Amino acid sequence: MNQDDHQLTRRRLLAAAGTLPIAAAASRALAQEAEGQPMPGNSQLPETPGERMRWAIVGLGSFAIGQVIPGFGDARQSRMTAFVSGNPEKARTLGERYGVSLLYNYENFDRIAEDEQIDCVYIVLPVGLHAEYTIRALKAGKHVLCEKPMASTVAECEAMVAAAKEANRQLGVAYRVHFEPANLEAQRRIRAGEIGTMRHVQCDHGFNTNPEYPPHVWRLTRALGGGGSMYDVGVYGLNTSLMMLEEEPVEVSAVYSTPAGDERFREVEGGIDWRMRMPSGISVQGSSSYCYSPYASRQRYFGSSASIIMDPATTYYDNGLVMEGGGPRREIGAGNTIQQFAAQLDGFSEAARTNTPHRTPGEMGLRDMRLIAAMYESADNGGAVVKL
Ligand code: NDP
């Protein structure tokens, strides 16, 4: 205890022992505190439960059950009213647990058009099914948040964007990193010039696929995966890097890095190393792989005066943010990573309810799919530069 602390403690003791003027002043202060405070001028007040946007979740797989559905527990503008599943038993069990009573399957899905208890639809299906169910939901008059990557092809993405325009409904791509506190803090610091001028971005994303594990089985097929590692995890590097920059690529190049003779990769690539060149002259360089161990999720932003390292950068629970250069190495706390799921739901609900632009619209998913298509074109041609 230092000297000031000691004196404070002594004063409190004297007051407690009946030093009346001090006690009276203290009780006046308490009476003032009890008069209340103005409403916080915060537009983010939680909606009352009856007013929240009502969501249907389509596809009750590992990500939906593990992350999306629990995310509603922290949401303030969103609640679940419906599940769509090909497995009625699973839908019933989850419905009982989460108080969701409207259960649909893939055959009667279009009947959601008559269901006034559904405002928004979250597509959490394998990639090859995103376009079909997104367009069906939009035609049913619902707003749609679709998981990443947006779809299998550029043409499908274009059709999804057109369907949203036609239906006058919101279409978002679930790039949760745009709602994640550490990445938002990195974006703020980069845009505020805290690393000087951006000189280079590097990113690596990957994991080791298990051909026996059902969620990996469909990822290894062209029909349901759309593409390979670039679709599933490379898209985090691509999209997150562009989130930090204020320019769009003008050319891309890529080479495949699929292990020769690996039986897992008969239909989709096991790995790809890629580069995007920006108008300012800098490049973003990345790798994605279905053959990395342990799970890699790493972003590095090299500036003229400092660097930001995020490792991991795009996970569910614990993204890190470190600044190096311009002083001692600093670990920066930015908030709880897990908030991203509820924040993403509420961000979309808000956009849908107020008909205002969403942070990660369909057009962003389409842009990314065009870039990935250009990377494949380059890799198919031995790494030749593709101008955009
Ligand atoms: P899963 O295989 O675990 O779940 C997919 C679900 O889709 C299945 O459980 C099933 O649900 C339904 N489904 C319908 N038709 C098929 C079919 N022909 N084959 C397989 N499943 C089918 O996959 P994930 O949960 O890992 O991925 C789902 C989506 O979420 C993908 O788009 C993926 O890219 C995305 N994702 C996003 C992440 C993120 O961080 N943003 C992380 C992980 C995945 P049911 O039994 O209810 O019909």
Short mmCIF file of C-alpha atoms and ligand atoms in Angstrom, two decimals:
data_model
loop_
_atom_site.label_atom_id
_atom_site.label_comp_id
_atom_site.label_asym_id
_atom_site.label_seq_id
_atom_site.Cartn_x
_atom_site.Cartn_y
_atom_site.Cartn_z
CA MET A 1 0.00 0.00 0.00
CA ASN A 2 1.50 3.43 -0.87
CA GLN A 3 1.09 6.57 1.24
CA ASP A 4 -1.95 7.93 -0.68
CA ASP A 5 -3.79 4.63 -0.33
CA HIS A 6 -3.04 4.64 3.37
CA GLN A 7 -4.50 8.13 3.84
CA LEU A 8 -7.64 7.24 1.87
CA THR A 9 -8.19 4.18 4.01
CA ARG A 10 -7.78 6.28 7.16
CA ARG A 11 -10.36 8.81 5.90
CA ARG A 12 -12.88 6.03 5.17
CA LEU A 13 -12.35 4.65 8.67
CA LEU A 14 -12.99 8.08 10.25
CA ALA A 15 -16.22 8.46 8.24
CA ALA A 16 -17.41 5.01 9.25
CA ALA A 17 -16.69 5.86 12.88
CA GLY A 18 -19.28 8.66 12.75
CA THR A 19 -17.56 11.73 11.37
CA LEU A 20 -20.97 13.27 10.52
CA PRO A 21 -20.15 15.98 7.97
CA ILE A 22 -18.40 13.41 5.79
CA ALA A 23 -21.24 10.88 6.19
CA ALA A 24 -23.86 13.52 5.29
CA ALA A 25 -21.94 14.53 2.18
CA ALA A 26 -21.67 10.90 1.18
CA SER A 27 -25.42 10.33 1.59
CA ARG A 28 -26.17 13.46 -0.53
CA ALA A 29 -23.89 12.06 -3.23
CA LEU A 30 -25.75 8.74 -3.13
CA ALA A 31 -29.12 10.52 -3.35
CA GLN A 32 -27.90 12.34 -6.47
CA GLU A 33 -26.73 9.08 -8.04
CA ALA A 34 -30.15 7.58 -7.44
CA GLU A 35 -31.80 10.22 -9.63
CA GLY A 36 -30.95 8.21 -12.74
CA GLN A 37 -29.22 8.94 -16.04
CA PRO A 38 -30.34 9.80 -19.56
CA MET A 39 -30.90 7.02 -22.11
CA PRO A 40 -27.64 6.19 -23.86
CA GLY A 41 -27.76 7.70 -27.34
CA ASN A 42 -27.11 4.32 -28.88
CA SER A 43 -29.02 3.08 -31.90
CA GLN A 44 -27.82 -0.45 -31.11
CA LEU A 45 -30.36 -1.00 -28.34
CA PRO A 46 -31.49 -4.63 -28.43
CA GLU A 47 -34.78 -5.25 -30.24
CA THR A 48 -37.54 -6.66 -28.11
CA PRO A 49 -37.84 -10.39 -28.92
CA GLY A 50 -41.04 -9.94 -30.96
CA GLU A 51 -39.37 -7.31 -33.17
CA ARG A 52 -36.15 -9.15 -34.00
CA MET A 53 -35.62 -10.37 -37.56
CA ARG A 54 -36.70 -14.01 -37.81
CA TRP A 55 -34.27 -16.44 -39.40
CA ALA A 56 -34.46 -19.85 -41.08
CA ILE A 57 -31.26 -21.92 -41.03
CA VAL A 58 -30.81 -24.12 -44.11
CA GLY A 59 -28.54 -27.15 -43.61
CA LEU A 60 -27.88 -28.35 -40.06
CA GLY A 61 -24.28 -29.47 -40.44
CA SER A 62 -21.16 -29.04 -38.35
CA PHE A 63 -20.77 -25.29 -38.84
CA ALA A 64 -24.48 -24.53 -38.40
CA ILE A 65 -24.70 -26.56 -35.19
CA GLY A 66 -21.30 -25.59 -33.79
CA GLN A 67 -21.20 -21.86 -34.54
CA VAL A 68 -24.20 -20.36 -36.35
CA ILE A 69 -27.01 -21.57 -34.09
CA PRO A 70 -25.20 -20.80 -30.80
CA GLY A 71 -24.40 -17.35 -32.23
CA PHE A 72 -28.08 -16.43 -31.89
CA GLY A 73 -27.60 -16.63 -28.12
CA ASP A 74 -25.68 -13.34 -28.20
CA ALA A 75 -27.68 -11.70 -30.99
CA ARG A 76 -29.67 -8.55 -30.23
CA GLN A 77 -31.55 -8.03 -33.49
CA SER A 78 -32.04 -11.63 -34.68
CA ARG A 79 -33.79 -14.83 -33.59
CA MET A 80 -34.34 -18.25 -35.11
CA THR A 81 -37.80 -19.41 -36.12
CA ALA A 82 -37.19 -22.19 -38.69
CA PHE A 83 -34.84 -25.03 -39.61
CA VAL A 84 -34.51 -26.57 -43.08
CA SER A 85 -32.95 -30.02 -43.14
CA GLY A 86 -32.97 -33.32 -44.98
CA ASN A 87 -32.83 -35.09 -41.61
CA PRO A 88 -36.16 -34.64 -39.77
CA GLU A 89 -34.96 -36.30 -36.57
CA LYS A 90 -31.99 -33.96 -36.28
CA ALA A 91 -34.18 -30.94 -37.05
CA ARG A 92 -36.70 -31.99 -34.39
CA THR A 93 -34.03 -32.55 -31.74
CA LEU A 94 -32.38 -29.20 -32.41
CA GLY A 95 -35.79 -27.52 -32.63
CA GLU A 96 -36.72 -28.78 -29.17
CA ARG A 97 -33.41 -27.63 -27.75
CA TYR A 98 -33.55 -24.12 -29.25
CA GLY A 99 -37.31 -23.51 -29.29
CA VAL A 100 -37.60 -23.62 -33.07
CA SER A 101 -40.92 -25.11 -34.20
CA LEU A 102 -41.06 -24.44 -37.96
CA LEU A 103 -39.34 -27.37 -39.69
CA TYR A 104 -38.92 -27.61 -43.46
CA ASN A 105 -37.05 -29.99 -45.77
CA TYR A 106 -35.50 -29.50 -49.19
CA GLU A 107 -38.65 -30.66 -51.04
CA ASN A 108 -41.13 -28.30 -49.35
CA PHE A 109 -38.56 -25.47 -48.99
CA ASP A 110 -40.40 -23.15 -51.41
CA ARG A 111 -43.36 -23.04 -49.03
CA ILE A 112 -41.38 -20.61 -46.88
CA ALA A 113 -42.85 -18.00 -49.28
CA GLU A 114 -46.14 -18.25 -47.37
CA ASP A 115 -44.46 -18.29 -43.97
CA GLU A 116 -44.68 -14.88 -42.35
CA GLN A 117 -42.50 -16.07 -39.46
CA ILE A 118 -39.38 -15.99 -41.66
CA ASP A 119 -37.64 -12.75 -42.74
CA CYS A 120 -34.08 -13.96 -43.41
CA VAL A 121 -32.63 -17.26 -44.65
CA TYR A 122 -29.10 -18.40 -43.82
CA ILE A 123 -27.69 -20.88 -46.38
CA VAL A 124 -25.22 -23.21 -44.64
CA LEU A 125 -25.19 -25.95 -47.30
CA PRO A 126 -22.27 -27.37 -49.31
CA VAL A 127 -21.03 -24.79 -51.83
CA GLY A 128 -22.51 -26.59 -54.86
CA LEU A 129 -26.01 -25.99 -53.42
CA HIS A 130 -25.58 -22.31 -52.48
CA ALA A 131 -26.85 -20.81 -55.73
CA GLU A 132 -29.96 -22.99 -56.02
CA TYR A 133 -31.17 -22.44 -52.46
CA THR A 134 -30.22 -18.77 -52.38
CA ILE A 135 -32.22 -18.08 -55.52
CA ARG A 136 -35.19 -20.14 -54.28
CA ALA A 137 -35.20 -18.22 -50.99
CA LEU A 138 -34.98 -14.86 -52.76
CA LYS A 139 -37.87 -15.87 -55.04
CA ALA A 140 -39.80 -16.72 -51.87
CA GLY A 141 -39.34 -13.07 -50.88
CA LYS A 142 -36.77 -13.61 -48.14
CA HIS A 143 -33.46 -11.85 -47.46
CA VAL A 144 -30.52 -14.27 -47.81
CA LEU A 145 -27.18 -14.56 -46.05
CA CYS A 146 -25.16 -17.23 -47.89
CA GLU A 147 -22.07 -18.96 -46.54
CA LYS A 148 -18.67 -18.51 -48.18
CA PRO A 149 -17.53 -19.11 -50.85
CA MET A 150 -20.58 -17.63 -52.51
CA ALA A 151 -21.11 -20.37 -55.14
CA SER A 152 -19.38 -22.75 -57.54
CA THR A 153 -18.98 -20.43 -60.51
CA VAL A 154 -18.95 -16.76 -61.49
CA ALA A 155 -22.13 -17.35 -63.51
CA GLU A 156 -23.91 -18.68 -60.42
CA CYS A 157 -22.81 -15.65 -58.38
CA GLU A 158 -24.07 -13.32 -61.10
CA ALA A 159 -27.42 -15.12 -61.12
CA MET A 160 -27.66 -14.78 -57.31
CA VAL A 161 -26.94 -11.03 -57.42
CA ALA A 162 -29.51 -10.61 -60.22
CA ALA A 163 -32.11 -12.62 -58.26
CA ALA A 164 -31.64 -10.36 -55.21
CA LYS A 165 -32.16 -7.26 -57.38
CA GLU A 166 -35.22 -8.79 -59.02
CA ALA A 167 -36.72 -9.71 -55.63
CA ASN A 168 -35.66 -6.40 -54.06
CA ARG A 169 -34.17 -8.30 -51.15
CA GLN A 170 -30.77 -8.22 -49.40
CA LEU A 171 -28.12 -10.76 -50.35
CA GLY A 172 -25.06 -11.08 -48.13
CA VAL A 173 -22.07 -13.42 -48.14
CA ALA A 174 -21.14 -14.65 -44.66
CA TYR A 175 -17.64 -13.20 -44.45
CA ARG A 176 -17.68 -13.19 -40.63
CA VAL A 177 -14.17 -11.66 -40.43
CA HIS A 178 -15.74 -8.27 -41.29
CA PHE A 179 -17.51 -8.46 -37.92
CA GLU A 180 -14.62 -9.86 -35.87
CA PRO A 181 -13.05 -7.45 -33.33
CA ALA A 182 -9.33 -8.19 -33.92
CA ASN A 183 -9.66 -7.82 -37.69
CA LEU A 184 -11.74 -4.66 -37.33
CA GLU A 185 -9.03 -3.27 -35.04
CA ALA A 186 -6.33 -4.18 -37.58
CA GLN A 187 -8.35 -2.50 -40.31
CA ARG A 188 -8.77 0.64 -38.18
CA ARG A 189 -5.04 0.84 -37.42
CA ILE A 190 -4.01 0.23 -41.03
CA ARG A 191 -6.42 2.88 -42.31
CA ALA A 192 -5.25 5.30 -39.61
CA GLY A 193 -1.69 4.97 -40.99
CA GLU A 194 -0.31 3.23 -37.90
CA ILE A 195 1.94 0.97 -40.00
CA GLY A 196 2.82 3.77 -42.41
CA THR A 197 2.22 2.92 -46.07
CA MET A 198 1.24 -0.68 -46.83
CA ARG A 199 4.11 -2.44 -48.63
CA HIS A 200 3.09 -6.10 -48.76
CA VAL A 201 0.46 -8.55 -47.53
CA GLN A 202 1.10 -12.21 -46.93
CA CYS A 203 -1.37 -14.87 -45.91
CA ASP A 204 -1.56 -18.65 -45.46
CA HIS A 205 -4.68 -20.66 -44.79
CA GLY A 206 -5.07 -24.42 -44.70
CA PHE A 207 -5.72 -27.67 -42.94
CA ASN A 208 -5.31 -31.36 -43.65
CA THR A 209 -8.45 -32.89 -45.19
CA ASN A 210 -9.66 -36.26 -43.97
CA PRO A 211 -11.37 -38.12 -46.82
CA GLU A 212 -13.36 -40.18 -44.28
CA TYR A 213 -14.91 -37.19 -42.47
CA PRO A 214 -18.31 -36.27 -44.00
CA PRO A 215 -17.85 -32.46 -44.04
CA HIS A 216 -14.54 -33.01 -45.89
CA VAL A 217 -15.96 -35.62 -48.28
CA TRP A 218 -18.11 -33.11 -50.16
CA ARG A 219 -15.29 -30.52 -50.10
CA LEU A 220 -13.17 -32.93 -52.16
CA THR A 221 -15.78 -33.17 -54.96
CA ARG A 222 -16.18 -30.65 -57.76
CA ALA A 223 -19.99 -30.88 -57.73
CA LEU A 224 -20.44 -29.93 -54.06
CA GLY A 225 -17.13 -28.23 -53.23
CA GLY A 226 -17.10 -26.04 -56.34
CA GLY A 227 -13.31 -25.90 -56.21
CA GLY A 228 -10.61 -26.98 -53.77
CA SER A 229 -8.65 -25.36 -50.95
CA MET A 230 -8.85 -21.92 -52.57
CA TYR A 231 -12.65 -22.03 -52.38
CA ASP A 232 -12.83 -23.26 -48.83
CA VAL A 233 -9.97 -21.54 -46.98
CA GLY A 234 -7.95 -19.52 -49.52
CA VAL A 235 -10.97 -17.25 -49.78
CA TYR A 236 -10.34 -16.10 -46.18
CA GLY A 237 -6.89 -14.84 -47.15
CA LEU A 238 -8.12 -13.18 -50.31
CA ASN A 239 -11.15 -11.51 -48.76
CA THR A 240 -9.52 -10.54 -45.46
CA SER A 241 -6.52 -8.98 -47.24
CA LEU A 242 -8.78 -6.90 -49.47
CA MET A 243 -10.75 -5.85 -46.38
CA MET A 244 -7.59 -4.13 -45.12
CA LEU A 245 -6.72 -2.40 -48.39
CA GLU A 246 -8.44 0.44 -50.15
CA GLU A 247 -7.72 -0.72 -53.69
CA GLU A 248 -8.72 -3.64 -55.92
CA PRO A 249 -6.36 -6.02 -57.78
CA VAL A 250 -5.42 -5.37 -61.40
CA GLU A 251 -3.72 -8.71 -62.12
CA VAL A 252 -3.39 -12.13 -60.55
CA SER A 253 -1.16 -15.16 -60.98
CA ALA A 254 -1.07 -18.57 -59.31
CA VAL A 255 0.49 -22.01 -59.37
CA TYR A 256 -0.98 -25.22 -58.03
CA SER A 257 0.78 -26.89 -55.13
CA THR A 258 -1.17 -30.14 -54.96
CA PRO A 259 0.97 -33.10 -53.80
CA ALA A 260 1.61 -35.42 -56.76
CA GLY A 261 -0.30 -38.70 -56.63
CA ASP A 262 -2.43 -37.76 -53.59
CA GLU A 263 -5.67 -39.68 -54.10
CA ARG A 264 -7.72 -37.07 -52.22
CA PHE A 265 -7.29 -34.57 -55.03
CA ARG A 266 -8.75 -36.22 -58.09
CA GLU A 267 -11.41 -33.51 -58.56
CA VAL A 268 -10.20 -30.35 -56.80
CA GLU A 269 -6.82 -28.80 -56.11
CA GLY A 270 -5.07 -29.68 -52.85
CA GLY A 271 -3.12 -26.42 -52.75
CA ILE A 272 -2.52 -23.22 -54.65
CA ASP A 273 0.00 -20.37 -54.21
CA TRP A 274 -1.25 -17.07 -55.56
CA ARG A 275 -0.49 -13.41 -55.97
CA MET A 276 -2.64 -10.33 -56.58
CA ARG A 277 -1.01 -7.14 -57.83
CA MET A 278 -2.57 -3.82 -56.81
CA PRO A 279 -2.65 -0.45 -58.63
CA SER A 280 -0.34 1.09 -55.99
CA GLY A 281 2.35 -1.42 -57.01
CA ILE A 282 2.17 -3.64 -53.93
CA SER A 283 1.21 -7.28 -54.04
CA VAL A 284 -0.80 -9.61 -51.85
CA GLN A 285 0.68 -13.07 -51.75
CA GLY A 286 -1.08 -16.10 -50.36
CA SER A 287 -1.23 -19.82 -50.09
CA SER A 288 -4.12 -22.13 -49.41
CA SER A 289 -3.94 -25.85 -48.83
CA TYR A 290 -5.89 -28.95 -47.93
CA CYS A 291 -2.57 -30.52 -46.80
CA TYR A 292 -1.33 -28.26 -43.95
CA SER A 293 -0.97 -29.34 -40.32
CA PRO A 294 -1.74 -27.82 -37.94
CA TYR A 295 -4.58 -25.57 -39.09
CA ALA A 296 -3.06 -22.42 -40.61
CA SER A 297 -4.83 -19.06 -40.48
CA ARG A 298 -2.23 -16.35 -40.78
CA GLN A 299 -2.26 -12.76 -42.08
CA ARG A 300 0.74 -10.39 -42.14
CA TYR A 301 0.62 -6.73 -43.13
CA PHE A 302 4.02 -5.17 -43.76
CA GLY A 303 4.04 -1.37 -43.64
CA SER A 304 6.73 1.27 -44.20
CA SER A 305 7.01 1.97 -40.46
CA ALA A 306 5.51 -1.06 -38.67
CA SER A 307 3.85 -4.42 -39.30
CA ILE A 308 0.75 -6.19 -38.08
CA ILE A 309 0.86 -9.94 -37.58
CA MET A 310 -2.30 -11.93 -37.02
CA ASP A 311 -1.74 -15.57 -36.17
CA PRO A 312 -4.32 -16.93 -35.98
CA ALA A 313 -6.24 -14.38 -38.02
CA THR A 314 -9.59 -15.83 -39.01
CA THR A 315 -10.54 -18.52 -36.48
CA TYR A 316 -13.76 -18.85 -34.49
CA TYR A 317 -12.46 -18.24 -30.97
CA ASP A 318 -9.09 -16.53 -30.48
CA ASN A 319 -7.61 -14.32 -33.15
CA GLY A 320 -4.41 -12.52 -32.21
CA LEU A 321 -3.14 -9.07 -33.17
CA VAL A 322 0.51 -8.09 -32.74
CA MET A 323 2.21 -4.88 -33.86
CA GLU A 324 5.93 -4.87 -34.52
CA GLY A 325 8.22 -1.95 -35.31
CA GLY A 326 8.00 1.70 -34.28
CA GLY A 327 8.56 0.66 -30.64
CA PRO A 328 8.42 -2.54 -28.64
CA ARG A 329 6.43 -5.53 -29.91
CA ARG A 330 2.82 -5.03 -28.75
CA GLU A 331 0.03 -7.56 -28.33
CA ILE A 332 -3.23 -5.74 -28.81
CA GLY A 333 -6.48 -6.88 -27.21
CA ALA A 334 -9.49 -6.03 -29.32
CA GLY A 335 -12.44 -7.90 -27.87
CA ASN A 336 -13.84 -11.38 -27.86
CA THR A 337 -13.44 -13.15 -31.21
CA ILE A 338 -16.59 -15.22 -30.65
CA GLN A 339 -18.70 -12.03 -30.90
CA GLN A 340 -18.30 -12.20 -34.68
CA PHE A 341 -21.14 -14.67 -35.14
CA ALA A 342 -23.82 -12.62 -33.38
CA ALA A 343 -22.43 -9.39 -34.87
CA GLN A 344 -22.70 -10.84 -38.36
CA LEU A 345 -26.31 -11.96 -37.79
CA ASP A 346 -27.28 -8.59 -36.37
CA GLY A 347 -25.45 -6.70 -39.10
CA PHE A 348 -27.47 -8.53 -41.70
CA SER A 349 -30.74 -8.19 -39.75
CA GLU A 350 -30.19 -4.45 -39.48
CA ALA A 351 -29.49 -4.12 -43.21
CA ALA A 352 -32.56 -6.20 -44.06
CA ARG A 353 -34.89 -4.33 -41.71
CA THR A 354 -33.74 -0.84 -42.68
CA ASN A 355 -33.01 -1.61 -46.34
CA THR A 356 -29.50 -0.21 -46.01
CA PRO A 357 -26.27 -1.59 -47.54
CA HIS A 358 -24.82 -4.69 -45.94
CA ARG A 359 -21.10 -4.80 -45.07
CA THR A 360 -20.46 -7.96 -47.14
CA PRO A 361 -22.94 -7.89 -50.04
CA GLY A 362 -23.39 -10.41 -52.84
CA GLU A 363 -21.28 -8.18 -55.08
CA MET A 364 -18.29 -8.80 -52.79
CA GLY A 365 -18.74 -12.57 -53.09
CA LEU A 366 -18.99 -12.17 -56.87
CA ARG A 367 -15.78 -10.11 -56.95
CA ASP A 368 -13.96 -12.78 -54.98
CA MET A 369 -15.22 -15.56 -57.22
CA ARG A 370 -13.99 -13.62 -60.28
CA LEU A 371 -10.56 -13.35 -58.65
CA ILE A 372 -10.48 -17.06 -57.82
CA ALA A 373 -11.52 -17.92 -61.40
CA ALA A 374 -8.63 -15.77 -62.65
CA MET A 375 -6.24 -17.57 -60.27
CA TYR A 376 -7.32 -20.95 -61.63
CA GLU A 377 -6.93 -19.62 -65.18
CA SER A 378 -3.38 -18.55 -64.34
CA ALA A 379 -2.55 -21.86 -62.63
CA ASP A 380 -3.98 -23.80 -65.59
CA ASN A 381 -1.53 -21.84 -67.75
CA GLY A 382 1.57 -22.45 -65.68
CA GLY A 383 1.34 -19.27 -63.63
CA ALA A 384 0.81 -16.79 -66.48
CA VAL A 385 -0.32 -13.34 -65.33
CA VAL A 386 -4.06 -12.74 -65.85
CA LYS A 387 -5.03 -9.08 -66.23
CA LEU A 388 -8.37 -8.06 -64.74
P1 NDP B 1 -21.32 -30.08 -43.22
O1 NDP B 1 -21.08 -31.20 -44.17
O2 NDP B 1 -20.99 -30.32 -41.79
O3 NDP B 1 -22.84 -29.64 -43.27
C1 NDP B 1 -23.55 -29.44 -44.47
C2 NDP B 1 -25.02 -29.74 -44.25
O4 NDP B 1 -25.70 -29.48 -45.47
C3 NDP B 1 -25.31 -31.21 -43.94
O5 NDP B 1 -25.23 -31.52 -42.57
C4 NDP B 1 -26.73 -31.34 -44.44
O6 NDP B 1 -27.62 -30.82 -43.46
C5 NDP B 1 -26.80 -30.36 -45.61
N1 NDP B 1 -26.74 -31.04 -46.92
C6 NDP B 1 -27.73 -31.02 -47.84
N2 NDP B 1 -27.39 -31.71 -48.92
C7 NDP B 1 -26.15 -32.21 -48.69
C8 NDP B 1 -25.30 -33.05 -49.44
N3 NDP B 1 -25.63 -33.47 -50.68
N4 NDP B 1 -24.10 -33.39 -48.91
C9 NDP B 1 -23.74 -32.94 -47.69
N5 NDP B 1 -24.55 -32.15 -46.91
C10 NDP B 1 -25.74 -31.79 -47.41
O7 NDP B 1 -20.54 -28.83 -43.80
P2 NDP B 1 -20.08 -27.51 -43.03
O8 NDP B 1 -21.04 -27.22 -41.95
O9 NDP B 1 -18.66 -27.61 -42.69
O10 NDP B 1 -20.19 -26.41 -44.20
C11 NDP B 1 -21.43 -25.88 -44.60
C12 NDP B 1 -21.21 -24.50 -45.22
O11 NDP B 1 -20.67 -23.64 -44.26
C13 NDP B 1 -20.25 -24.47 -46.41
O12 NDP B 1 -20.69 -23.51 -47.32
C14 NDP B 1 -18.95 -24.04 -45.80
O13 NDP B 1 -18.10 -23.40 -46.72
C15 NDP B 1 -19.45 -23.08 -44.75
N6 NDP B 1 -18.52 -22.95 -43.62
C16 NDP B 1 -18.22 -21.70 -43.21
C17 NDP B 1 -17.38 -21.49 -42.17
C18 NDP B 1 -17.08 -20.13 -41.72
O14 NDP B 1 -16.25 -19.97 -40.83
N7 NDP B 1 -17.73 -19.10 -42.25
C19 NDP B 1 -16.74 -22.62 -41.47
C20 NDP B 1 -17.19 -23.92 -41.94
C21 NDP B 1 -18.05 -24.04 -42.98
P3 NDP B 1 -29.00 -31.56 -43.10
O15 NDP B 1 -28.58 -32.94 -42.63
O16 NDP B 1 -29.58 -30.72 -42.06
O17 NDP B 1 -29.80 -31.61 -44.35
#
